mmCIF file of C-alpha atoms in Angstrom:
data_model
loop_
_atom_site.group_PDB
_atom_site.id
_atom_site.type_symbol
_atom_site.label_atom_id
_atom_site.label_comp_id
_atom_site.label_asym_id
_atom_site.label_seq_id
_atom_site.Cartn_x
_atom_site.Cartn_y
_atom_site.Cartn_z
ATOM 1 C CA MET A 266 -48.166 102.860 245.725
ATOM 2 C CA GLU A 267 -47.517 100.177 248.227
ATOM 3 C CA LEU A 268 -50.824 100.469 250.208
ATOM 4 C CA LEU A 269 -52.789 100.141 247.032
ATOM 5 C CA GLU A 270 -50.722 97.071 245.698
ATOM 6 C CA LYS A 271 -51.141 95.428 248.976
ATOM 7 C CA LYS A 272 -54.950 95.913 248.890
ATOM 8 C CA ILE A 273 -55.041 94.642 245.226
ATOM 9 C CA SER A 274 -53.012 91.610 246.200
ATOM 10 C CA GLU A 275 -55.294 90.773 249.127
ATOM 11 C CA CYS A 276 -58.684 91.681 247.710
ATOM 12 C CA GLY A 277 -58.415 91.781 243.880
ATOM 13 C CA LYS A 278 -59.876 88.680 242.197
ATOM 14 C CA ILE A 279 -58.735 87.358 238.800
ATOM 15 C CA PHE A 280 -61.413 85.943 236.510
ATOM 16 C CA PRO A 281 -61.060 84.325 233.049
ATOM 17 C CA GLY A 282 -60.863 86.775 230.151
ATOM 18 C CA ASP A 283 -58.305 88.910 231.757
ATOM 19 C CA VAL A 284 -60.634 90.336 234.360
ATOM 20 C CA LEU A 285 -59.157 91.922 237.539
ATOM 21 C CA LYS A 286 -62.276 92.342 239.862
ATOM 22 C CA VAL A 287 -61.658 95.136 242.442
ATOM 23 C CA ASP A 288 -65.261 95.854 243.114
ATOM 24 C CA GLY A 289 -64.740 95.376 246.897
ATOM 25 C CA PHE A 290 -62.772 98.640 247.169
ATOM 26 C CA VAL A 291 -62.762 100.547 243.877
ATOM 27 C CA ASN A 292 -65.709 100.257 241.622
ATOM 28 C CA HIS A 293 -68.778 99.003 243.418
ATOM 29 C CA LEU A 294 -68.015 99.213 247.099
ATOM 30 C CA ILE A 295 -65.510 102.163 247.433
ATOM 31 C CA ASP A 296 -62.903 102.064 250.206
ATOM 32 C CA THR A 297 -62.998 105.761 250.643
ATOM 33 C CA ASP A 298 -60.189 105.989 253.144
ATOM 34 C CA LEU A 299 -57.893 104.218 250.591
ATOM 35 C CA MET A 300 -59.225 106.305 247.743
ATOM 36 C CA CYS A 301 -58.338 109.350 249.802
ATOM 37 C CA GLU A 302 -54.867 108.165 249.936
ATOM 38 C CA VAL A 303 -54.897 107.564 246.186
ATOM 39 C CA GLY A 304 -56.208 111.158 245.746
ATOM 40 C CA LYS A 305 -53.488 112.542 247.982
ATOM 41 C CA GLU A 306 -50.867 110.708 245.851
ATOM 42 C CA PHE A 307 -52.330 112.122 242.641
ATOM 43 C CA TYR A 308 -52.087 115.563 244.290
ATOM 44 C CA ARG A 309 -48.411 114.937 245.226
ATOM 45 C CA LEU A 310 -47.730 114.057 241.599
ATOM 46 C CA PHE A 311 -49.637 116.853 239.823
ATOM 47 C CA ALA A 312 -49.647 119.520 242.584
ATOM 48 C CA GLY A 313 -47.353 121.937 240.596
ATOM 49 C CA GLU A 314 -49.192 121.840 237.347
ATOM 50 C CA GLY A 315 -51.920 124.440 238.006
ATOM 51 C CA VAL A 316 -54.751 122.014 237.455
ATOM 52 C CA THR A 317 -58.075 123.805 237.210
ATOM 53 C CA LYS A 318 -60.342 120.875 236.525
ATOM 54 C CA ILE A 319 -60.384 117.078 236.955
ATOM 55 C CA LEU A 320 -62.116 115.192 234.137
ATOM 56 C CA THR A 321 -63.337 111.604 234.604
ATOM 57 C CA ILE A 322 -65.886 109.265 233.137
ATOM 58 C CA GLU A 323 -69.026 107.774 234.821
ATOM 59 C CA ALA A 324 -69.475 105.762 236.883
ATOM 60 C CA SER A 325 -66.470 104.347 238.619
ATOM 61 C CA GLY A 326 -64.165 107.225 238.032
ATOM 62 C CA ILE A 327 -66.425 109.744 239.839
ATOM 63 C CA GLY A 328 -65.659 108.774 243.447
ATOM 64 C CA ILE A 329 -61.893 108.712 242.975
ATOM 65 C CA ALA A 330 -61.856 111.974 241.086
ATOM 66 C CA CYS A 331 -63.899 113.758 243.874
ATOM 67 C CA LEU A 332 -61.669 112.462 246.572
ATOM 68 C CA ALA A 333 -58.623 113.595 244.672
ATOM 69 C CA ALA A 334 -60.300 117.033 243.937
ATOM 70 C CA ARG A 335 -60.498 117.971 247.584
ATOM 71 C CA TYR A 336 -56.791 118.229 247.643
ATOM 72 C CA PHE A 337 -56.696 120.186 244.466
ATOM 73 C CA HIS A 338 -59.664 122.330 245.394
ATOM 74 C CA VAL A 339 -60.947 122.164 241.787
ATOM 75 C CA PRO A 340 -64.221 120.958 240.334
ATOM 76 C CA VAL A 341 -64.747 117.512 238.872
ATOM 77 C CA LEU A 342 -66.304 117.143 235.436
ATOM 78 C CA PHE A 343 -67.686 113.748 234.689
ATOM 79 C CA ALA A 344 -68.254 112.648 231.062
ATOM 80 C CA LYS A 345 -71.467 110.822 230.437
ATOM 81 C CA LYS A 346 -72.049 107.712 228.485
ATOM 82 C CA SER A 347 -74.826 107.735 226.106
ATOM 83 C CA LYS A 348 -75.915 105.157 223.584
ATOM 84 C CA SER A 349 -76.906 107.949 221.042
ATOM 85 C CA SER A 350 -76.087 111.485 221.857
ATOM 86 C CA ASN A 351 -78.858 113.976 221.509
ATOM 87 C CA MET A 352 -76.952 116.770 223.043
ATOM 88 C CA ALA A 353 -74.340 117.064 220.293
ATOM 89 C CA LYS A 354 -74.874 120.795 219.611
ATOM 90 C CA ASP A 355 -73.928 121.927 223.103
ATOM 91 C CA SER A 356 -71.403 119.029 223.855
ATOM 92 C CA TYR A 357 -68.177 117.677 222.934
ATOM 93 C CA VAL A 358 -68.715 114.097 221.907
ATOM 94 C CA THR A 359 -66.309 111.133 221.327
ATOM 95 C CA LYS A 360 -66.669 107.460 220.871
ATOM 96 C CA VAL A 361 -65.498 104.869 223.369
ATOM 97 C CA ALA A 362 -65.563 101.206 222.975
ATOM 98 C CA SER A 363 -66.241 99.306 226.185
ATOM 99 C CA TYR A 364 -64.350 96.069 226.631
ATOM 100 C CA THR A 365 -66.436 95.077 229.635
ATOM 101 C CA HIS A 366 -69.837 95.655 227.998
ATOM 102 C CA ASP A 367 -68.801 94.963 224.320
ATOM 103 C CA GLN A 368 -70.410 98.149 223.192
ATOM 104 C CA VAL A 369 -69.548 101.537 221.618
ATOM 105 C CA TYR A 370 -70.696 104.508 223.563
ATOM 106 C CA ASP A 371 -70.866 108.284 222.788
ATOM 107 C CA VAL A 372 -69.101 109.947 225.582
ATOM 108 C CA VAL A 373 -70.174 113.547 226.130
ATOM 109 C CA VAL A 374 -69.368 116.625 228.212
ATOM 110 C CA SER A 375 -71.208 119.961 227.998
ATOM 111 C CA LYS A 376 -69.134 122.597 226.123
ATOM 112 C CA GLU A 377 -70.022 125.059 228.793
ATOM 113 C CA TYR A 378 -67.799 123.196 231.300
ATOM 114 C CA LEU A 379 -64.534 122.686 229.452
ATOM 115 C CA SER A 380 -62.641 125.627 227.883
ATOM 116 C CA PRO A 381 -59.291 126.587 226.441
ATOM 117 C CA ASP A 382 -58.447 128.237 229.875
ATOM 118 C CA ASP A 383 -58.681 124.810 231.615
ATOM 119 C CA LYS A 384 -55.623 122.811 232.693
ATOM 120 C CA VAL A 385 -57.169 119.313 232.906
ATOM 121 C CA LEU A 386 -55.981 116.284 234.917
ATOM 122 C CA VAL A 387 -57.816 113.170 233.658
ATOM 123 C CA ILE A 388 -58.478 110.550 236.372
ATOM 124 C CA ASP A 389 -59.813 107.016 235.867
ATOM 125 C CA ASP A 390 -59.824 103.742 237.752
ATOM 126 C CA PHE A 391 -58.337 101.448 234.939
ATOM 127 C CA LEU A 392 -56.061 101.713 231.979
ATOM 128 C CA ALA A 393 -55.657 98.766 229.769
ATOM 129 C CA LYS A 394 -56.024 99.426 226.029
ATOM 130 C CA GLY A 395 -56.605 103.015 226.863
ATOM 131 C CA ASN A 396 -60.045 103.292 225.126
ATOM 132 C CA ALA A 397 -61.738 105.457 227.753
ATOM 133 C CA LEU A 398 -58.672 107.512 228.385
ATOM 134 C CA ASN A 399 -58.128 108.238 224.749
ATOM 135 C CA GLY A 400 -61.879 109.308 224.630
ATOM 136 C CA LEU A 401 -61.309 111.711 227.581
ATOM 137 C CA ILE A 402 -58.206 113.092 226.021
ATOM 138 C CA ASP A 403 -60.016 113.724 222.804
ATOM 139 C CA LEU A 404 -62.639 115.671 224.628
ATOM 140 C CA VAL A 405 -59.928 117.888 226.291
ATOM 141 C CA SER A 406 -58.437 118.445 222.934
ATOM 142 C CA GLN A 407 -61.780 119.330 221.238
ATOM 143 C CA ALA A 408 -62.249 121.935 223.963
ATOM 144 C CA GLY A 409 -58.840 123.364 223.239
ATOM 145 C CA ALA A 410 -57.930 122.846 226.926
ATOM 146 C CA LYS A 411 -54.452 121.819 228.068
ATOM 147 C CA LEU A 412 -53.955 118.262 229.185
ATOM 148 C CA VAL A 413 -51.771 118.220 232.342
ATOM 149 C CA GLY A 414 -51.715 114.397 232.434
ATOM 150 C CA CYS A 415 -53.500 111.269 233.519
ATOM 151 C CA GLY A 416 -53.852 109.712 236.916
ATOM 152 C CA ILE A 417 -54.768 106.128 236.898
ATOM 153 C CA VAL A 418 -55.483 103.834 239.864
ATOM 154 C CA ILE A 419 -54.609 100.461 238.172
ATOM 155 C CA GLU A 420 -52.832 99.996 234.963
ATOM 156 C CA LYS A 421 -52.531 96.692 233.194
ATOM 157 C CA ALA A 422 -49.003 97.400 232.045
ATOM 158 C CA TYR A 423 -48.887 94.295 229.869
ATOM 159 C CA GLN A 424 -51.424 95.876 227.585
ATOM 160 C CA ASP A 425 -50.312 98.732 225.334
ATOM 161 C CA GLY A 426 -52.625 101.632 226.298
ATOM 162 C CA GLY A 427 -50.166 103.322 228.655
ATOM 163 C CA LYS A 428 -47.221 102.770 226.466
ATOM 164 C CA LEU A 429 -48.875 104.301 223.446
ATOM 165 C CA LEU A 430 -49.951 107.388 225.392
ATOM 166 C CA ARG A 431 -46.533 107.869 226.961
ATOM 167 C CA GLU A 432 -44.951 107.607 223.500
ATOM 168 C CA LYS A 433 -47.060 110.510 222.491
ATOM 169 C CA GLY A 434 -45.536 112.546 225.310
ATOM 170 C CA ILE A 435 -48.525 112.321 227.603
ATOM 171 C CA ARG A 436 -47.825 112.108 231.215
ATOM 172 C CA VAL A 437 -49.413 109.036 232.668
ATOM 173 C CA GLU A 438 -49.123 108.216 236.361
ATOM 174 C CA SER A 439 -50.451 104.842 237.483
ATOM 175 C CA LEU A 440 -50.352 104.147 241.075
ATOM 176 C CA ALA A 441 -50.415 100.352 240.677
ATOM 177 C CA ARG A 442 -48.971 98.712 237.558
ATOM 178 C CA VAL A 443 -49.903 95.207 236.951
ATOM 179 C CA ALA A 444 -47.016 93.346 235.114
ATOM 180 C CA SER A 445 -48.858 90.167 234.788
ATOM 181 C CA MET A 446 -51.769 88.256 236.386
ATOM 182 C CA SER A 447 -53.137 84.695 236.214
ATOM 183 C CA VAL A 448 -55.301 82.591 238.343
ATOM 184 C CA GLU A 449 -52.325 80.299 238.906
ATOM 185 C CA ASP A 450 -49.600 82.822 239.703
ATOM 186 C CA GLY A 451 -51.599 85.599 241.165
ATOM 187 C CA ILE A 452 -50.930 89.327 240.454
ATOM 188 C CA LYS A 453 -47.402 90.634 239.917
ATOM 189 C CA PHE A 454 -46.603 94.321 239.839
ATOM 190 C CA CYS A 455 -44.061 96.332 237.808
ATOM 191 C CA ILE A 456 -40.994 97.142 239.870
ATOM 192 C CA MET B 153 -78.408 124.787 254.268
ATOM 193 C CA GLU B 154 -77.910 128.447 253.372
ATOM 194 C CA LEU B 155 -74.756 128.050 251.271
ATOM 195 C CA LEU B 156 -76.419 125.406 249.124
ATOM 196 C CA GLU B 157 -79.620 127.388 248.757
ATOM 197 C CA LYS B 158 -77.623 130.488 247.693
ATOM 198 C CA LYS B 159 -75.758 128.410 245.061
ATOM 199 C CA ILE B 160 -79.066 126.880 243.782
ATOM 200 C CA SER B 161 -80.594 130.378 243.493
ATOM 201 C CA GLU B 162 -77.711 131.678 241.701
ATOM 202 C CA CYS B 163 -76.674 128.865 239.363
ATOM 203 C CA GLY B 164 -79.759 126.569 239.169
ATOM 204 C CA LYS B 165 -81.642 126.837 235.923
ATOM 205 C CA ILE B 166 -85.393 126.093 235.593
ATOM 206 C CA PHE B 167 -86.635 124.448 232.394
ATOM 207 C CA PRO B 168 -90.152 123.427 231.140
ATOM 208 C CA GLY B 169 -91.305 120.049 232.493
ATOM 209 C CA ASP B 170 -90.421 120.851 236.163
ATOM 210 C CA VAL B 171 -86.621 120.451 235.498
ATOM 211 C CA LEU B 172 -84.113 122.097 237.851
ATOM 212 C CA LYS B 173 -80.861 121.932 236.154
ATOM 213 C CA VAL B 174 -78.001 121.914 238.572
ATOM 214 C CA ASP B 175 -75.385 120.390 236.310
ATOM 215 C CA GLY B 176 -72.997 123.245 236.890
ATOM 216 C CA PHE B 177 -72.246 122.233 240.539
ATOM 217 C CA VAL B 178 -74.016 118.969 241.351
ATOM 218 C CA ASN B 179 -74.478 116.373 238.577
ATOM 219 C CA HIS B 180 -72.164 117.052 235.683
ATOM 220 C CA LEU B 181 -69.610 119.541 236.850
ATOM 221 C CA ILE B 182 -69.248 118.910 240.570
ATOM 222 C CA ASP B 183 -68.390 121.682 242.887
ATOM 223 C CA THR B 184 -66.302 119.566 245.210
ATOM 224 C CA ASP B 185 -65.652 122.282 247.816
ATOM 225 C CA LEU B 186 -69.540 122.833 248.126
ATOM 226 C CA MET B 187 -70.170 119.101 248.091
ATOM 227 C CA CYS B 188 -67.572 118.672 250.972
ATOM 228 C CA GLU B 189 -69.731 121.196 252.957
ATOM 229 C CA VAL B 190 -72.747 119.121 252.011
ATOM 230 C CA GLY B 191 -71.013 116.011 253.259
ATOM 231 C CA LYS B 192 -70.005 117.685 256.410
ATOM 232 C CA GLU B 193 -73.596 118.605 257.128
ATOM 233 C CA PHE B 194 -74.689 115.069 256.547
ATOM 234 C CA TYR B 195 -72.117 114.096 259.145
ATOM 235 C CA ARG B 196 -73.356 116.598 261.576
ATOM 236 C CA LEU B 197 -76.896 115.287 261.130
ATOM 237 C CA PHE B 198 -76.229 111.480 261.214
ATOM 238 C CA ALA B 199 -72.923 111.353 263.175
ATOM 239 C CA GLY B 200 -74.425 109.759 266.277
ATOM 240 C CA GLU B 201 -76.173 106.906 264.421
ATOM 241 C CA GLY B 202 -73.242 104.373 263.987
ATOM 242 C CA VAL B 203 -73.415 104.413 260.220
ATOM 243 C CA THR B 204 -71.297 101.608 258.727
ATOM 244 C CA LYS B 205 -71.937 102.189 255.033
ATOM 245 C CA ILE B 206 -73.242 104.874 252.710
ATOM 246 C CA LEU B 207 -75.436 103.598 249.813
ATOM 247 C CA THR B 208 -76.006 105.720 246.743
ATOM 248 C CA ILE B 209 -76.893 105.188 243.075
ATOM 249 C CA GLU B 210 -74.882 105.819 239.982
ATOM 250 C CA ALA B 211 -73.923 108.211 238.603
ATOM 251 C CA SER B 212 -74.635 111.596 240.233
ATOM 252 C CA GLY B 213 -74.898 110.234 243.832
ATOM 253 C CA ILE B 214 -71.373 108.868 243.856
ATOM 254 C CA GLY B 215 -69.415 111.939 244.247
ATOM 255 C CA ILE B 216 -71.535 113.444 246.945
ATOM 256 C CA ALA B 217 -71.614 110.098 248.824
ATOM 257 C CA CYS B 218 -67.740 109.749 248.611
ATOM 258 C CA LEU B 219 -67.158 113.273 249.785
ATOM 259 C CA ALA B 220 -69.596 112.626 252.747
ATOM 260 C CA ALA B 221 -67.927 109.290 253.490
ATOM 261 C CA ARG B 222 -64.593 110.894 254.354
ATOM 262 C CA TYR B 223 -66.258 112.342 257.459
ATOM 263 C CA PHE B 224 -67.845 109.135 258.464
ATOM 264 C CA HIS B 225 -64.766 107.003 257.449
ATOM 265 C CA VAL B 226 -67.034 104.264 256.011
ATOM 266 C CA PRO B 227 -67.212 102.758 252.455
ATOM 267 C CA VAL B 228 -69.529 103.921 249.789
ATOM 268 C CA LEU B 229 -71.668 101.271 247.956
ATOM 269 C CA PHE B 230 -73.114 102.455 244.691
ATOM 270 C CA ALA B 231 -76.011 100.695 243.145
ATOM 271 C CA LYS B 232 -75.695 100.098 239.517
ATOM 272 C CA LYS B 233 -78.399 100.620 236.849
ATOM 273 C CA SER B 234 -78.930 97.870 234.404
ATOM 274 C CA LYS B 235 -81.486 97.467 231.675
ATOM 275 C CA SER B 236 -81.734 93.741 232.364
ATOM 276 C CA SER B 237 -79.909 92.226 235.264
ATOM 277 C CA ASN B 238 -77.766 89.229 234.661
ATOM 278 C CA MET B 239 -76.359 89.196 238.106
ATOM 279 C CA ALA B 240 -79.584 88.357 239.932
ATOM 280 C CA LYS B 241 -78.174 85.427 241.731
ATOM 281 C CA ASP B 242 -75.521 87.206 243.605
ATOM 282 C CA SER B 243 -77.259 90.502 243.880
ATOM 283 C CA TYR B 244 -80.178 92.349 245.389
ATOM 284 C CA VAL B 245 -82.323 93.815 242.617
ATOM 285 C CA THR B 246 -85.047 96.427 242.619
ATOM 286 C CA LYS B 247 -86.799 98.319 239.895
ATOM 287 C CA VAL B 248 -86.532 102.126 239.596
ATOM 288 C CA ALA B 249 -88.470 104.244 237.110
ATOM 289 C CA SER B 250 -86.466 107.236 235.887
ATOM 290 C CA TYR B 251 -88.438 110.327 235.259
ATOM 291 C CA THR B 252 -85.606 111.995 233.411
ATOM 292 C CA HIS B 253 -84.909 109.129 230.950
ATOM 293 C CA ASP B 254 -88.540 107.760 230.893
ATOM 294 C CA GLN B 255 -87.315 104.128 231.513
ATOM 295 C CA VAL B 256 -87.456 101.480 234.101
ATOM 296 C CA TYR B 257 -84.111 100.221 235.298
ATOM 297 C CA ASP B 258 -83.059 97.278 237.313
ATOM 298 C CA VAL B 259 -80.893 98.681 240.183
ATOM 299 C CA VAL B 260 -78.553 96.164 241.677
ATOM 300 C CA VAL B 261 -75.999 95.750 244.387
ATOM 301 C CA SER B 262 -73.920 92.745 245.076
ATOM 302 C CA LYS B 263 -75.153 90.703 248.010
ATOM 303 C CA GLU B 264 -71.492 90.451 249.261
ATOM 304 C CA TYR B 265 -71.486 94.196 250.109
ATOM 305 C CA LEU B 266 -74.660 94.750 252.103
ATOM 306 C CA SER B 267 -75.467 92.615 255.198
ATOM 307 C CA PRO B 268 -77.774 92.570 258.313
ATOM 308 C CA ASP B 269 -74.874 94.006 260.295
ATOM 309 C CA ASP B 270 -74.858 97.178 258.254
ATOM 310 C CA LYS B 271 -76.280 100.534 259.343
ATOM 311 C CA VAL B 272 -76.984 102.279 256.148
ATOM 312 C CA LEU B 273 -77.221 105.947 255.321
ATOM 313 C CA VAL B 274 -78.663 106.464 251.928
ATOM 314 C CA ILE B 275 -77.457 109.521 250.014
ATOM 315 C CA ASP B 276 -78.626 111.006 246.659
ATOM 316 C CA ASP B 277 -78.744 114.245 244.849
ATOM 317 C CA PHE B 278 -82.484 114.641 244.303
ATOM 318 C CA LEU B 279 -85.676 113.641 245.890
ATOM 319 C CA ALA B 280 -88.933 114.306 243.971
ATOM 320 C CA LYS B 281 -91.345 111.434 243.706
ATOM 321 C CA GLY B 282 -88.892 109.267 245.554
ATOM 322 C CA ASN B 283 -88.445 106.578 242.932
ATOM 323 C CA ALA B 284 -84.666 106.114 243.284
ATOM 324 C CA LEU B 285 -84.826 106.523 247.024
ATOM 325 C CA ASN B 286 -87.548 103.899 247.413
ATOM 326 C CA GLY B 287 -85.479 101.516 245.262
ATOM 327 C CA LEU B 288 -82.396 102.045 247.478
ATOM 328 C CA ILE B 289 -84.442 101.548 250.610
ATOM 329 C CA ASP B 290 -85.810 98.286 249.106
ATOM 330 C CA LEU B 291 -82.272 97.086 248.639
ATOM 331 C CA VAL B 292 -81.329 97.876 252.239
ATOM 332 C CA SER B 293 -84.481 96.050 253.288
ATOM 333 C CA GLN B 294 -83.678 92.951 251.164
ATOM 334 C CA ALA B 295 -80.217 92.794 252.770
ATOM 335 C CA GLY B 296 -81.879 92.878 256.246
ATOM 336 C CA ALA B 297 -79.673 95.832 257.008
ATOM 337 C CA LYS B 298 -80.769 98.809 259.254
ATOM 338 C CA LEU B 299 -81.695 102.030 257.483
ATOM 339 C CA VAL B 300 -80.362 104.907 259.506
ATOM 340 C CA GLY B 301 -81.933 107.541 257.222
ATOM 341 C CA CYS B 302 -81.609 109.414 253.913
ATOM 342 C CA GLY B 303 -79.448 112.412 253.093
ATOM 343 C CA ILE B 304 -80.629 114.433 250.155
ATOM 344 C CA VAL B 305 -78.984 117.471 248.447
ATOM 345 C CA ILE B 306 -82.079 118.924 246.815
ATOM 346 C CA GLU B 307 -85.762 117.971 247.612
ATOM 347 C CA LYS B 308 -88.622 119.104 245.563
ATOM 348 C CA ALA B 309 -90.864 119.505 248.551
ATOM 349 C CA TYR B 310 -93.933 120.170 246.437
ATOM 350 C CA GLN B 311 -93.816 116.582 245.229
ATOM 351 C CA ASP B 312 -94.783 113.863 247.663
ATOM 352 C CA GLY B 313 -91.763 111.508 247.730
ATOM 353 C CA GLY B 314 -90.350 112.989 250.899
ATOM 354 C CA LYS B 315 -93.694 113.322 252.608
ATOM 355 C CA LEU B 316 -94.555 109.690 252.054
ATOM 356 C CA LEU B 317 -91.223 108.438 253.293
ATOM 357 C CA ARG B 318 -91.418 110.592 256.475
ATOM 358 C CA GLU B 319 -95.021 109.248 257.039
ATOM 359 C CA LYS B 320 -93.488 105.787 257.186
ATOM 360 C CA GLY B 321 -91.142 106.850 259.909
ATOM 361 C CA ILE B 322 -88.073 107.189 257.713
ATOM 362 C CA ARG B 323 -85.675 109.960 258.530
ATOM 363 C CA VAL B 324 -85.175 112.169 255.550
ATOM 364 C CA GLU B 325 -82.850 115.119 255.657
ATOM 365 C CA SER B 326 -82.838 117.327 252.744
ATOM 366 C CA LEU B 327 -80.306 120.195 252.756
ATOM 367 C CA ALA B 328 -82.251 122.375 250.271
ATOM 368 C CA ARG B 329 -86.053 121.968 250.136
ATOM 369 C CA VAL B 330 -87.719 123.658 247.066
ATOM 370 C CA ALA B 331 -91.164 124.847 247.946
ATOM 371 C CA SER B 332 -91.935 126.102 244.395
ATOM 372 C CA MET B 333 -90.266 126.960 241.172
ATOM 373 C CA SER B 334 -91.130 128.557 237.857
ATOM 374 C CA VAL B 335 -89.421 130.410 235.210
ATOM 375 C CA GLU B 336 -91.476 133.575 236.117
ATOM 376 C CA ASP B 337 -90.950 133.576 239.846
ATOM 377 C CA GLY B 338 -87.652 131.672 240.289
ATOM 378 C CA ILE B 339 -86.881 129.253 243.056
ATOM 379 C CA LYS B 340 -88.547 129.536 246.524
ATOM 380 C CA PHE B 341 -87.278 127.318 249.455
ATOM 381 C CA CYS B 342 -89.249 126.056 252.308
ATOM 382 C CA ILE B 343 -88.675 128.080 255.507
#
């Protein structure tokens, strides 16, 4: 998605430790007009799939998921991070390791809101190793719901999260795929 | 807002400890069509005020703020909760006590994204004692930005958070104001 790649090139900041900081338009300050375009593109890609629910994870997935949901006219369910889950009985729980925070979280959704009748589109801001995404996919699977696919804003395509998911037959659509990045050479996108 | 009050009456659940659970449409599963109407109403109320930015707090404020922002065409800045802030130098930091989690958080926004030129609309899902809202207002004040007002989805009007803010001359617009609630008598709204 050209508009998005342009914005990443102009406003994304590269930091040591393979960090691409996009908190000026994605995950702290949200450029809602741009994220509406992102949502519209997800809709274009998944419109024919009968999506009944969008699943994301707090916090930075929520805004993107909600702005996409207006095109689908479906509810957004956001999974909650918890250091120790005390809602296990009524919830689907999975474990997600956070690269950014060097921690393992329980990630939970209430059983009430995800069912075998659901056709779920998973949306998140980043895909690198795929930790968060695999957790969300596990929650869909626990609920017996159908996974339609995954919509990602930025994929670090040089890490293997996306590759492994696609090899399993899961449809992963990333709107910007970073081929490489470094402080010296900047950001290069997959063609 | 009649549509919202109707939904709260039908789907809100009252639990001991003064808990009004609306996680079926506000803060876990998000009814995005309803929250679009909420956003449209915030726009109707604050459209003439020259809002440049919407400020909210993770996690449950983000979806509502983003869906409102599409009417205003302004970015959303979401304040982050942190147990101990390590970003103090580049951030505005305030302390917020969480009733739900019985904890005090540092709540932070990057200085880069809030400036004296901003006219800020603060949006959140709940207003009771006003802890979160006071924290967000403090961040606006630290930045030297102008506070346009506060847009709240549900106010527990029998608690004094909203009253105290209005007495200070702050414009607080709550779309559903709960006058009283109990398991026996249900939810009554302010007229």
